């Protein structure tokens, strides 16, 4: 008798654990427990072995077990019906939950655009480390020991003697390219650079540059002008005019700043161009022979030009962003304005 009680308990646990997901599962349950060759039929058959004085008690137990199984079957059927009703009641035309999609950062948009323009002219992209040594950042670029840019007030030093610093321009990447590669060299170097500046609307302690370098035989200032002219036309449109102003950089000779005609007033004069009709856009020049010699490139045989521009500056002119701090504040209201810009 005790073994029958135990056996029924075990069956009950098994029945309780039975998982039904659809009508087919419920049918499996019915055949297994309630079918003509099912478990209930089997356990009912045990009655004949039960001694006569215990038959009444055993009969009650078995009936109770049968009832339990039938009730369980009804519950399972009901739950399947409820589920399918729920599915039928769903309104499939309701709008879904919108997953927020980000946009590209304006600086990345502009950098990608710059890169794609120069890639069409045969330039390839070169990258280098943001932590640099003195030689690649300053020495190789012909900046003398006492150049003010080397001052602690302008540059973030990580270590001194030997000097390790956060690169102040991407010219260090040009240095690393010339170190490894012989002319012809035609690269652009996009990347982040660091200066020890007080953060304001017009200055930041980090910003982004794209520099370019072209070294080959017979590269002239005319090549420089035409390359940069092509660039601004592709970036700002065919109507933009350019002008070059003499300048000084230790790594180029001669050097020039390039201005473009003001995009806001078209050259008539406004606040953006300080009523001159022109806005400065980049620095450029012919690579100083000493820089070439620093890398064993024969400056009598080879010449080259280099240029460098601030990505923030181009972005400012293209999208009228007037505060540098906006770029790194991660304000979604600012970033969302560039949705759809490719
Ligand atoms: Zn203007």
mmCIF file of N, CA, C and O in Angstrom, residues 113-147:
data_model
loop_
_atom_site.group_PDB
_atom_site.id
_atom_site.type_symbol
_atom_site.label_atom_id
_atom_site.label_comp_id
_atom_site.label_asym_id
_atom_site.label_seq_id
_atom_site.Cartn_x
_atom_site.Cartn_y
_atom_site.Cartn_z
ATOM 1 N N UNK A 113 35.053 63.099 -45.232
ATOM 2 C CA UNK A 113 34.906 63.826 -46.499
ATOM 3 C C UNK A 113 36.285 64.285 -47.001
ATOM 4 O O UNK A 113 36.599 64.151 -48.192
ATOM 5 N N UNK A 114 37.081 64.834 -46.087
ATOM 6 C CA UNK A 114 38.427 65.282 -46.467
ATOM 7 C C UNK A 114 39.229 64.106 -47.024
ATOM 8 O O UNK A 114 39.851 64.187 -48.087
ATOM 9 N N UNK A 115 39.184 62.990 -46.289
ATOM 10 C CA UNK A 115 39.947 61.816 -46.705
ATOM 11 C C UNK A 115 39.497 61.345 -48.087
ATOM 12 O O UNK A 115 40.318 61.057 -48.958
ATOM 13 N N UNK A 116 38.173 61.323 -48.307
ATOM 14 C CA UNK A 116 37.704 60.788 -49.597
ATOM 15 C C UNK A 116 38.116 61.690 -50.759
ATOM 16 O O UNK A 116 38.404 61.215 -51.853
ATOM 17 N N UNK A 117 38.181 63.008 -50.504
ATOM 18 C CA UNK A 117 38.599 63.914 -51.584
ATOM 19 C C UNK A 117 40.061 63.655 -51.959
ATOM 20 O O UNK A 117 40.410 63.524 -53.129
ATOM 21 N N UNK A 118 40.909 63.542 -50.947
ATOM 22 C CA UNK A 118 42.335 63.334 -51.246
ATOM 23 C C UNK A 118 42.612 61.918 -51.764
ATOM 24 O O UNK A 118 43.547 61.712 -52.530
ATOM 25 N N UNK A 119 41.797 60.972 -51.342
ATOM 26 C CA UNK A 119 41.983 59.616 -51.869
ATOM 27 C C UNK A 119 41.760 59.585 -53.377
ATOM 28 O O UNK A 119 42.438 58.857 -54.099
ATOM 29 N N UNK A 120 40.832 60.442 -53.836
ATOM 30 C CA UNK A 120 40.584 60.482 -55.274
ATOM 31 C C UNK A 120 41.785 61.040 -56.026
ATOM 32 O O UNK A 120 41.937 60.829 -57.214
ATOM 33 N N UNK A 121 42.637 61.796 -55.322
ATOM 34 C CA UNK A 121 43.847 62.335 -55.953
ATOM 35 C C UNK A 121 45.035 61.390 -55.776
ATOM 36 O O UNK A 121 46.169 61.743 -56.090
ATOM 37 N N UNK A 122 44.789 60.223 -55.216
ATOM 38 C CA UNK A 122 45.860 59.239 -55.091
ATOM 39 C C UNK A 122 46.580 59.254 -53.753
ATOM 40 O O UNK A 122 47.602 58.581 -53.593
ATOM 41 N N UNK A 123 46.062 60.030 -52.787
ATOM 42 C CA UNK A 123 46.676 60.024 -51.456
ATOM 43 C C UNK A 123 46.155 58.819 -50.674
ATOM 44 O O UNK A 123 44.978 58.461 -50.790
ATOM 45 N N UNK A 124 47.016 58.220 -49.858
ATOM 46 C CA UNK A 124 46.544 57.158 -48.982
ATOM 47 C C UNK A 124 46.634 57.637 -47.532
ATOM 48 O O UNK A 124 47.358 58.588 -47.231
ATOM 49 N N UNK A 125 45.913 56.989 -46.651
ATOM 50 C CA UNK A 125 45.838 57.423 -45.252
ATOM 51 C C UNK A 125 46.964 56.788 -44.441
ATOM 52 O O UNK A 125 47.216 55.590 -44.553
ATOM 53 N N UNK A 126 47.665 57.631 -43.645
ATOM 54 C CA UNK A 126 48.687 57.112 -42.735
ATOM 55 C C UNK A 126 48.318 57.531 -41.318
ATOM 56 O O UNK A 126 47.795 58.621 -41.100
ATOM 57 N N UNK A 127 48.571 56.647 -40.366
ATOM 58 C CA UNK A 127 48.274 56.982 -38.971
ATOM 59 C C UNK A 127 49.482 56.704 -38.098
ATOM 60 O O UNK A 127 50.364 55.923 -38.463
ATOM 61 N N UNK A 128 49.515 57.377 -36.946
ATOM 62 C CA UNK A 128 50.650 57.181 -36.048
ATOM 63 C C UNK A 128 50.210 57.331 -34.611
ATOM 64 O O UNK A 128 49.046 57.640 -34.329
ATOM 65 N N UNK A 129 51.134 57.151 -33.656
ATOM 66 C CA UNK A 129 50.771 57.199 -32.231
ATOM 67 C C UNK A 129 50.463 58.617 -31.754
ATOM 68 O O UNK A 129 51.019 59.590 -32.274
ATOM 69 N N UNK A 130 49.589 58.722 -30.754
ATOM 70 C CA UNK A 130 49.275 60.034 -30.174
ATOM 71 C C UNK A 130 50.317 60.425 -29.127
ATOM 72 O O UNK A 130 50.488 61.598 -28.829
ATOM 73 N N UNK A 131 50.979 59.436 -28.541
ATOM 74 C CA UNK A 131 52.093 59.735 -27.631
ATOM 75 C C UNK A 131 53.376 59.628 -28.458
ATOM 76 O O UNK A 131 53.653 58.584 -29.047
ATOM 77 N N UNK A 132 54.102 60.735 -28.512
ATOM 78 C CA UNK A 132 55.252 60.799 -29.413
ATOM 79 C C UNK A 132 56.533 61.112 -28.648
ATOM 80 O O UNK A 132 56.495 61.607 -27.519
ATOM 81 N N UNK A 133 57.660 60.880 -29.315
ATOM 82 C CA UNK A 133 58.926 61.331 -28.743
ATOM 83 C C UNK A 133 59.282 62.691 -29.342
ATOM 84 O O UNK A 133 58.666 63.146 -30.318
ATOM 85 N N UNK A 134 60.266 63.328 -28.760
ATOM 86 C CA UNK A 134 60.659 64.680 -29.152
ATOM 87 C C UNK A 134 61.076 64.735 -30.618
ATOM 88 O O UNK A 134 60.738 65.668 -31.347
ATOM 89 N N UNK A 135 61.790 63.692 -31.051
ATOM 90 C CA UNK A 135 62.329 63.707 -32.409
ATOM 91 C C UNK A 135 61.215 63.737 -33.460
ATOM 92 O O UNK A 135 61.219 64.587 -34.349
ATOM 93 N N UNK A 136 60.252 62.822 -33.352
ATOM 94 C CA UNK A 136 59.210 62.760 -34.382
ATOM 95 C C UNK A 136 58.291 63.976 -34.347
ATOM 96 O O UNK A 136 57.765 64.391 -35.374
ATOM 97 N N UNK A 137 58.068 64.531 -33.147
ATOM 98 C CA UNK A 137 57.137 65.661 -33.056
ATOM 99 C C UNK A 137 57.811 66.993 -33.400
ATOM 100 O O UNK A 137 57.215 67.841 -34.052
ATOM 101 N N UNK A 138 59.060 67.165 -32.944
ATOM 102 C CA UNK A 138 59.732 68.460 -33.115
ATOM 103 C C UNK A 138 61.010 68.381 -33.956
ATOM 104 O O UNK A 138 61.140 69.068 -34.960
ATOM 105 N N UNK A 139 61.956 67.550 -33.514
ATOM 106 C CA UNK A 139 63.300 67.535 -34.110
ATOM 107 C C UNK A 139 63.281 67.288 -35.598
ATOM 108 O O UNK A 139 63.840 68.065 -36.388
ATOM 109 N N UNK A 140 62.600 66.216 -35.998
ATOM 110 C CA UNK A 140 62.576 65.848 -37.409
ATOM 111 C C UNK A 140 61.876 66.907 -38.244
ATOM 112 O O UNK A 140 62.137 67.063 -39.435
ATOM 113 N N UNK A 141 61.004 67.669 -37.587
ATOM 114 C CA UNK A 141 60.231 68.690 -38.300
ATOM 115 C C UNK A 141 60.954 70.042 -38.289
ATOM 116 O O UNK A 141 60.356 71.078 -38.569
ATOM 117 N N UNK A 142 62.229 70.009 -37.915
ATOM 118 C CA UNK A 142 63.066 71.204 -38.002
ATOM 119 C C UNK A 142 62.692 72.285 -36.984
ATOM 120 O O UNK A 142 62.919 73.465 -37.219
ATOM 121 N N UNK A 143 62.074 71.881 -35.866
ATOM 122 C CA UNK A 143 61.794 72.863 -34.817
ATOM 123 C C UNK A 143 62.994 72.920 -33.880
ATOM 124 O O UNK A 143 63.339 71.926 -33.259
ATOM 125 N N UNK A 144 63.665 74.075 -33.816
ATOM 126 C CA UNK A 144 64.865 74.163 -32.986
ATOM 127 C C UNK A 144 64.549 73.979 -31.499
ATOM 128 O O UNK A 144 63.402 74.088 -31.076
ATOM 129 N N UNK A 145 65.599 73.689 -30.729
ATOM 130 C CA UNK A 145 65.455 73.414 -29.290
ATOM 131 C C UNK A 145 64.705 74.513 -28.554
ATOM 132 O O UNK A 145 63.988 74.266 -27.596
ATOM 133 N N UNK A 146 64.931 75.759 -29.003
ATOM 134 C CA UNK A 146 64.334 76.870 -28.257
ATOM 135 C C UNK A 146 63.020 77.357 -28.871
ATOM 136 O O UNK A 146 62.533 78.430 -28.548
ATOM 137 N N UNK A 147 62.430 76.534 -29.756
ATOM 138 C CA UNK A 147 61.166 76.960 -30.378
ATOM 139 C C UNK A 147 60.068 77.039 -29.314
ATOM 140 O O UNK A 147 59.940 76.141 -28.486
#
